[in-house]
Each structure stands twice: as structure tokens, then as C-alpha cells.
Tab-separated table of C-alpha atoms in Angstrom:
chain	number	residue	atom	x	y	z
A	1	MET	CA	-4.055	-0.935	5.927
A	2	SER	CA	-0.798	-2.599	6.834
A	3	GLN	CA	-0.515	-6.363	6.799
A	4	THR	CA	0.490	-8.049	10.061
A	5	THR	CA	0.462	-11.749	10.799
A	6	ALA	CA	-2.693	-12.742	12.640
A	7	PRO	CA	-3.161	-15.730	14.949
A	8	ALA	CA	-5.184	-18.578	13.506
A	9	THR	CA	-8.947	-18.159	13.537
A	10	GLN	CA	-10.716	-20.175	16.237
A	11	TYR	CA	-14.424	-20.781	16.763
A	12	LEU	CA	-16.807	-20.997	19.679
A	13	ASP	CA	-20.325	-22.383	19.361
A	14	VAL	CA	-22.860	-20.619	21.578
A	15	PRO	CA	-26.653	-20.759	21.615
A	16	GLY	CA	-27.802	-19.256	18.324
A	17	GLY	CA	-24.640	-19.430	16.280
A	18	ARG	CA	-20.859	-19.621	15.967
A	19	LEU	CA	-18.362	-16.929	16.991
A	20	ALA	CA	-14.956	-16.459	15.384
A	21	PHE	CA	-12.005	-15.123	17.348
A	22	ASP	CA	-8.227	-15.144	17.565
A	23	ASP	CA	-5.946	-15.307	20.575
A	24	THR	CA	-2.254	-14.425	20.870
A	25	GLY	CA	-1.874	-16.807	23.803
A	26	HIS	CA	-0.652	-16.318	27.327
A	27	GLY	CA	1.150	-13.155	28.426
A	28	THR	CA	2.485	-11.714	31.652
A	29	GLY	CA	0.103	-8.743	31.576
A	30	ALA	CA	-3.663	-8.548	31.887
A	31	PRO	CA	-5.627	-10.316	29.120
A	32	VAL	CA	-7.296	-7.860	26.754
A	33	LEU	CA	-10.441	-8.586	24.732
A	34	LEU	CA	-10.928	-6.241	21.767
A	35	LEU	CA	-14.411	-5.942	20.255
A	36	PRO	CA	-14.947	-4.278	16.858
A	37	GLY	CA	-17.910	-2.051	16.153
A	38	MET	CA	-20.866	-2.947	14.002
A	39	MET	CA	-20.483	-4.290	10.484
A	40	VAL	CA	-16.673	-4.515	10.509
A	41	PRO	CA	-14.395	-7.523	11.097
A	42	ARG	CA	-12.031	-8.032	14.018
A	43	SER	CA	-9.121	-7.309	11.677
A	44	VAL	CA	-9.641	-3.596	12.378
A	45	TYR	CA	-7.392	-4.290	15.391
A	46	ARG	CA	-4.641	-6.026	13.437
A	47	ASP	CA	-2.153	-3.164	13.892
A	48	VAL	CA	-3.008	-2.602	17.564
A	49	ARG	CA	-2.935	-6.274	18.577
A	50	PRO	CA	0.837	-6.821	18.067
A	51	LEU	CA	1.661	-3.639	19.953
A	52	LEU	CA	-0.282	-4.837	22.990
A	53	ALA	CA	1.104	-8.366	22.667
A	54	ALA	CA	4.671	-7.045	22.478
A	55	ALA	CA	4.078	-5.370	25.844
A	56	GLY	CA	3.264	-8.760	27.376
A	57	HIS	CA	-0.511	-8.895	27.099
A	58	ARG	CA	-2.628	-11.783	25.904
A	59	VAL	CA	-4.829	-10.222	23.217
A	60	ILE	CA	-8.097	-11.704	21.959
A	61	THR	CA	-10.148	-10.206	19.146
A	62	LEU	CA	-13.711	-11.342	18.460
A	63	ASP	CA	-15.908	-11.065	15.369
A	64	VAL	CA	-19.310	-9.845	16.503
A	65	ARG	CA	-22.490	-11.643	15.515
A	66	GLY	CA	-23.251	-11.480	11.820
A	67	PHE	CA	-19.886	-10.215	10.576
A	68	GLY	CA	-16.327	-11.273	9.921
A	69	ASP	CA	-16.007	-15.030	10.270
A	70	SER	CA	-18.848	-15.359	12.790
A	71	SER	CA	-22.136	-16.818	11.587
A	72	ILE	CA	-24.576	-14.365	10.016
A	73	ALA	CA	-28.086	-15.216	11.246
A	74	TRP	CA	-28.910	-14.556	14.908
A	75	ASP	CA	-32.094	-13.611	16.697
A	76	ASP	CA	-30.474	-10.761	18.643
A	77	TYR	CA	-27.696	-8.320	17.710
A	78	SER	CA	-28.051	-5.982	20.685
A	79	PRO	CA	-25.106	-4.737	22.782
A	80	ALA	CA	-26.469	-6.830	25.656
A	81	ALA	CA	-26.420	-10.003	23.515
A	82	LEU	CA	-22.836	-9.241	22.480
A	83	ALA	CA	-21.947	-8.923	26.170
A	84	ASP	CA	-23.193	-12.477	26.651
A	85	ASP	CA	-20.907	-13.573	23.814
A	86	ALA	CA	-17.900	-11.841	25.359
A	87	LEU	CA	-18.518	-13.525	28.702
A	88	ALA	CA	-18.960	-16.911	27.008
A	89	LEU	CA	-15.609	-16.430	25.269
A	90	LEU	CA	-13.839	-15.558	28.527
A	91	ASP	CA	-15.339	-18.699	30.070
A	92	HIS	CA	-14.250	-20.792	27.084
A	93	LEU	CA	-10.680	-19.509	27.327
A	94	GLY	CA	-10.521	-19.918	31.091
A	95	ILE	CA	-9.904	-16.211	31.640
A	96	GLU	CA	-11.178	-15.179	35.046
A	97	ARG	CA	-10.631	-11.447	34.637
A	98	ALA	CA	-9.887	-9.311	31.582
A	99	VAL	CA	-9.740	-5.773	30.291
A	100	LEU	CA	-12.412	-5.145	27.659
A	101	ALA	CA	-12.226	-2.610	24.836
A	102	GLY	CA	-15.287	-1.823	22.725
A	103	HIS	CA	-15.378	0.308	19.605
A	104	SER	CA	-18.382	2.358	18.533
A	105	TYR	CA	-21.450	0.081	18.907
A	106	THR	CA	-19.676	-2.302	21.305
A	107	GLY	CA	-18.758	0.453	23.730
A	108	ALA	CA	-22.199	-0.250	25.170
A	109	THR	CA	-21.316	-3.949	25.270
A	110	VAL	CA	-18.284	-3.538	27.531
A	111	VAL	CA	-20.195	-1.135	29.793
A	112	ARG	CA	-22.993	-3.676	30.058
A	113	LEU	CA	-20.674	-6.562	30.923
A	114	ALA	CA	-18.721	-4.498	33.461
A	115	GLY	CA	-21.967	-3.655	35.223
A	116	LEU	CA	-23.367	-7.192	35.195
A	117	ALA	CA	-20.207	-9.178	35.960
A	118	PRO	CA	-17.777	-6.839	37.744
A	119	GLU	CA	-15.764	-9.757	39.088
A	120	ARG	CA	-14.804	-10.671	35.498
A	121	VAL	CA	-13.814	-7.203	34.291
A	122	ALA	CA	-10.583	-5.531	35.402
A	123	GLY	CA	-11.215	-2.409	33.356
A	124	ILE	CA	-12.971	-1.123	30.243
A	125	ALA	CA	-11.901	1.079	27.366
A	126	LEU	CA	-14.397	2.900	25.145
A	127	LEU	CA	-13.062	3.663	21.666
A	128	ALA	CA	-15.171	6.183	19.722
A	129	ALA	CA	-18.217	4.846	21.566
A	130	PHE	CA	-21.760	6.206	21.712
A	131	VAL	CA	-22.508	5.484	25.373
A	132	GLU	CA	-24.006	8.470	27.226
A	133	SER	CA	-24.153	10.537	24.031
A	134	PRO	CA	-26.521	13.527	24.074
A	135	ALA	CA	-29.984	12.550	22.836
A	136	PRO	CA	-30.384	13.308	19.103
A	137	ASN	CA	-32.865	15.965	18.084
A	138	ALA	CA	-35.790	15.235	15.764
A	139	VAL	CA	-33.795	16.021	12.622
A	140	MET	CA	-30.922	13.758	13.677
A	141	LYS	CA	-33.340	10.935	14.491
A	142	VAL	CA	-34.781	11.084	10.975
A	143	LEU	CA	-31.322	11.271	9.419
A	144	MET	CA	-30.109	8.276	11.425
A	145	LYS	CA	-33.152	6.253	10.395
A	146	VAL	CA	-32.614	7.101	6.717
A	147	MET	CA	-28.915	6.228	6.911
A	148	GLY	CA	-29.676	2.944	8.648
A	149	ALA	CA	-32.133	1.948	5.946
A	150	ALA	CA	-29.585	2.879	3.293
A	151	PHE	CA	-26.937	0.638	4.858
A	152	VAL	CA	-29.402	-2.277	4.759
A	153	HIS	CA	-30.683	-1.820	1.215
A	154	LEU	CA	-27.813	0.036	-0.516
A	155	PRO	CA	-24.518	-1.405	0.752
A	156	SER	CA	-22.563	1.117	-1.331
A	157	THR	CA	-23.656	3.817	1.125
A	158	TRP	CA	-21.661	2.003	3.829
A	159	GLY	CA	-18.643	2.431	1.607
A	160	MET	CA	-19.434	6.114	1.163
A	161	TYR	CA	-19.672	6.515	4.927
A	162	GLN	CA	-16.238	4.921	5.332
A	163	LYS	CA	-14.711	7.720	3.277
A	164	LEU	CA	-16.087	10.211	5.788
A	165	ALA	CA	-15.068	8.112	8.792
A	166	PHE	CA	-11.359	8.285	7.863
A	167	PRO	CA	-10.059	11.890	7.693
A	168	THR	CA	-6.771	10.420	6.442
A	169	LYS	CA	-6.781	7.247	4.370
A	170	PRO	CA	-4.300	4.526	5.402
A	171	ALA	CA	-2.545	2.357	2.848
A	172	GLY	CA	-4.910	-0.241	1.416
A	173	PHE	CA	-7.981	1.788	2.307
A	174	GLU	CA	-9.839	1.251	-0.979
A	175	GLU	CA	-9.392	-2.513	-0.766
A	176	TYR	CA	-10.605	-2.447	2.833
A	177	ARG	CA	-13.619	-0.319	1.917
A	178	ALA	CA	-14.542	-2.570	-0.996
A	179	GLY	CA	-14.373	-5.587	1.304
A	180	LEU	CA	-16.837	-4.032	3.737
A	181	VAL	CA	-19.315	-3.297	0.954
A	182	ALA	CA	-18.940	-6.815	-0.452
A	183	ALA	CA	-19.613	-8.267	3.007
A	184	LEU	CA	-22.907	-6.393	3.227
A	185	ARG	CA	-23.917	-7.958	-0.084
A	186	THR	CA	-23.387	-11.502	1.198
A	187	PRO	CA	-26.655	-13.493	1.110
A	188	GLY	CA	-28.465	-13.158	4.412
A	189	ARG	CA	-26.419	-10.186	5.608
A	190	LYS	CA	-29.377	-7.794	5.482
A	191	GLN	CA	-30.743	-9.427	8.618
A	192	ALA	CA	-27.521	-8.730	10.524
A	193	THR	CA	-27.167	-5.218	9.155
A	194	ARG	CA	-30.752	-4.395	10.117
A	195	GLY	CA	-30.147	-5.798	13.589
A	196	TYR	CA	-27.280	-3.390	14.164
A	197	VAL	CA	-28.708	-0.236	12.649
A	198	THR	CA	-31.874	-0.629	14.735
A	199	GLY	CA	-30.009	-1.484	17.952
A	200	ASP	CA	-29.448	0.981	20.785
A	201	SER	CA	-25.736	1.753	20.701
A	202	ALA	CA	-26.061	4.782	22.981
A	203	PRO	CA	-27.780	3.672	26.189
A	204	VAL	CA	-27.959	6.285	28.915
A	205	GLY	CA	-27.636	5.116	32.504
A	206	TRP	CA	-25.760	1.834	32.022
A	207	SER	CA	-22.573	3.520	33.215
A	208	ALA	CA	-24.004	3.869	36.731
A	209	ALA	CA	-23.451	0.144	37.376
A	210	VAL	CA	-19.758	0.251	36.408
A	211	THR	CA	-17.272	0.225	39.276
A	212	CYS	CA	-14.058	-0.791	37.505
A	213	PRO	CA	-11.465	1.656	36.101
A	214	ALA	CA	-12.330	3.042	32.667
A	215	LEU	CA	-10.686	4.758	29.736
A	216	VAL	CA	-12.340	6.886	27.048
A	217	VAL	CA	-10.520	7.326	23.727
A	218	MET	CA	-11.974	9.509	20.993
A	219	GLY	CA	-10.730	10.733	17.634
A	220	GLY	CA	-10.552	14.510	17.478
A	221	LYS	CA	-12.090	14.517	13.992
A	222	ASP	CA	-14.667	11.771	14.462
A	223	PRO	CA	-17.490	12.669	12.023
A	224	ASP	CA	-20.024	10.605	13.983
A	225	PHE	CA	-20.084	13.288	16.652
A	226	PRO	CA	-20.619	17.020	16.030
A	227	ARG	CA	-18.389	17.633	19.071
A	228	PRO	CA	-16.302	14.527	19.828
A	229	GLU	CA	-14.636	15.968	22.913
A	230	LEU	CA	-18.010	16.833	24.447
A	231	VAL	CA	-19.140	13.210	24.157
A	232	ALA	CA	-15.808	12.028	25.570
A	233	ASP	CA	-16.236	14.407	28.501
A	234	ARG	CA	-19.720	13.040	29.213
A	235	GLN	CA	-18.476	9.464	29.125
A	236	ALA	CA	-15.460	10.240	31.285
A	237	ALA	CA	-17.657	11.959	33.868
A	238	ALA	CA	-20.185	9.102	33.932
A	239	LEU	CA	-17.490	6.430	34.290
A	240	HIS	CA	-14.960	8.417	36.354
A	241	ALA	CA	-12.627	7.634	33.493
A	242	ARG	CA	-9.417	8.935	32.011
A	243	LYS	CA	-9.955	10.661	28.661
A	244	VAL	CA	-7.618	10.602	25.672
A	245	ILE	CA	-8.268	12.560	22.460
A	246	VAL	CA	-6.338	11.289	19.433
A	247	GLU	CA	-5.924	14.458	17.436
A	248	GLY	CA	-6.670	14.213	13.732
A	249	ALA	CA	-8.196	10.735	13.967
A	250	GLY	CA	-11.678	9.822	12.795
A	251	HIS	CA	-14.105	7.123	13.884
A	252	TYR	CA	-11.773	4.158	13.269
A	253	LEU	CA	-8.862	5.481	15.285
A	254	MET	CA	-7.392	2.007	15.848
A	255	VAL	CA	-6.934	1.679	12.084
A	256	GLU	CA	-5.963	5.259	11.333
A	257	ARG	CA	-3.762	5.821	14.397
A	258	PRO	CA	-2.823	2.362	15.746
A	259	GLN	CA	0.233	3.520	17.664
A	260	ALA	CA	-1.623	6.352	19.404
A	261	THR	CA	-4.515	4.002	20.208
A	262	ALA	CA	-2.147	1.352	21.563
A	263	ASP	CA	-0.282	3.962	23.611
A	264	ALA	CA	-3.543	5.057	25.243
A	265	LEU	CA	-4.467	1.446	26.025
A	266	LEU	CA	-0.986	0.571	27.296
A	267	GLY	CA	-0.954	3.566	29.629
A	268	PHE	CA	-4.289	2.456	31.025
A	269	LEU	CA	-3.123	-1.143	31.390
A	270	ALA	CA	0.023	-0.003	33.185
A	271	ASP	CA	-2.057	1.914	35.704
A	272	LEU	CA	-4.221	-1.146	36.316
A	273	ALA	CA	-1.134	-3.235	36.979
């Protein structure tokens, strides 16, 4: 991964723990809140953030509960709980209305918040999200349960998954992968990991409450979906959203293809303006 200068880490205390975030400061465009997926730090957006900021947007990235610089132990790691955190952060920063982007697990979070507080959400972007995914069959359910247990008890399997999640490996990938595995081995992290792997990242029906503009961005080679474009089509139909397929990208498209991801977001933000 490339190294770009990040804003200083800030903290927000909320009921149950402490959240870490960074903020590029005021811009002329719509504020954008970027949420990482489960079990990865907010630095996955470090190459996208400056591209959005250079276009005039205030960009905030948040470490989700249990990971990055946020505190580890919480009583709830659900997408709905993370939506509460996102709203608390907007309140703390005095941002009345923002565009929210959620990756993977937190795609459900931005859908949830857009449905519950439409006056606070100018638009949402789903990046390789699971919302409205086809229901898994019995075999897939068993496989997902086994993989989830492995991530909790054998952190090295999370590192093995990362190799699959990136069809092409960016510079610094092995260091990044080792850091993710080390994080899962931090004392107390099993609780957070278990909270995510047992959470419902693919709720069906939440999209019906969303009235704001939406964008769906999916990697064309995302190994988390047997047919990535089919899932993107379902999400786009449910949200009346624009769809962008980043050809050749895997599950972490913002890391693997930051310029293409930023271009998709900037096009969406321009339309909102």
C-alpha cells in the first residue's frame, strides 16, 4: 500500500466505548464519511481520502468498534450499532448532512442510517457490500459458519483470506496483511471478531426505507460473491442506484483501485451537487 499523510487521529467517547476517527477539515463540497468493513482499520481509505479532499470535500474516516484505534470491547457490533456511531460522529462534528460510504459489512450500516435519519444523509455509496445479497444455500451457510469460527480462533486464516480478496497485490501488501493478523491476536480481540462474524451484514428489506440517491460500486473479481455483478444489480434495483463495476478489482477495491474508486465516488458527488 502507498503511504499518504493522514490527518491526526481524534477520539469520540460514546456510550460503551471510544471511537477513533480522522477529519480533513472543511471543504466546499459535501462532507463524506467513509466507513471500513469489518476487522480492518480506517487506513484502507488512505489513498482514496486525498483524492476526495483534493476535489474540495471534507473527508472523515472512522474506525469501527473493536478495530483500528477504537476501543475493543463493546456489547454490540451490529450494523445498526455502527449506524448509531456514525450519527454520533456527525453530531460531534456539527455536520448536518453528509454522504456516507460503507464497505462490505458497513454497507448495511449506511443503508440503516439513511433509512432512519434521512434528513442527515445526502446520499449513500455501497462498496463491495452484502446488502440485498441472494440468500446463501445450506452449503454456503455451513461454510460461512466454519470460516467465521476460523477467523476468531485462528487469526492466520484471516491473512489467508486477504490473499484471495486481492486479485492483484498492491505494494506493501504483505506488511498490511501481517498487521491485520497481528490485530486479531491482540488480547480481547476475539470478542470483537466474534461480534462481526456472527452479525448480519446482508439484511434484506432495509433498502426499502432509503429515499436518498445511492451508488453501488463492486469489484469485478470480488471473491466474496460468486457473481459480483448480479449482487450489484440487485442492490442497484433495490436502491434505485447507479452501478459501477471496477473491472479486475477484488473485495478491497478502495485499496487495490483507489483512483477508480475515487472516480466513481466523485462522479456521484458531482451529481448530488
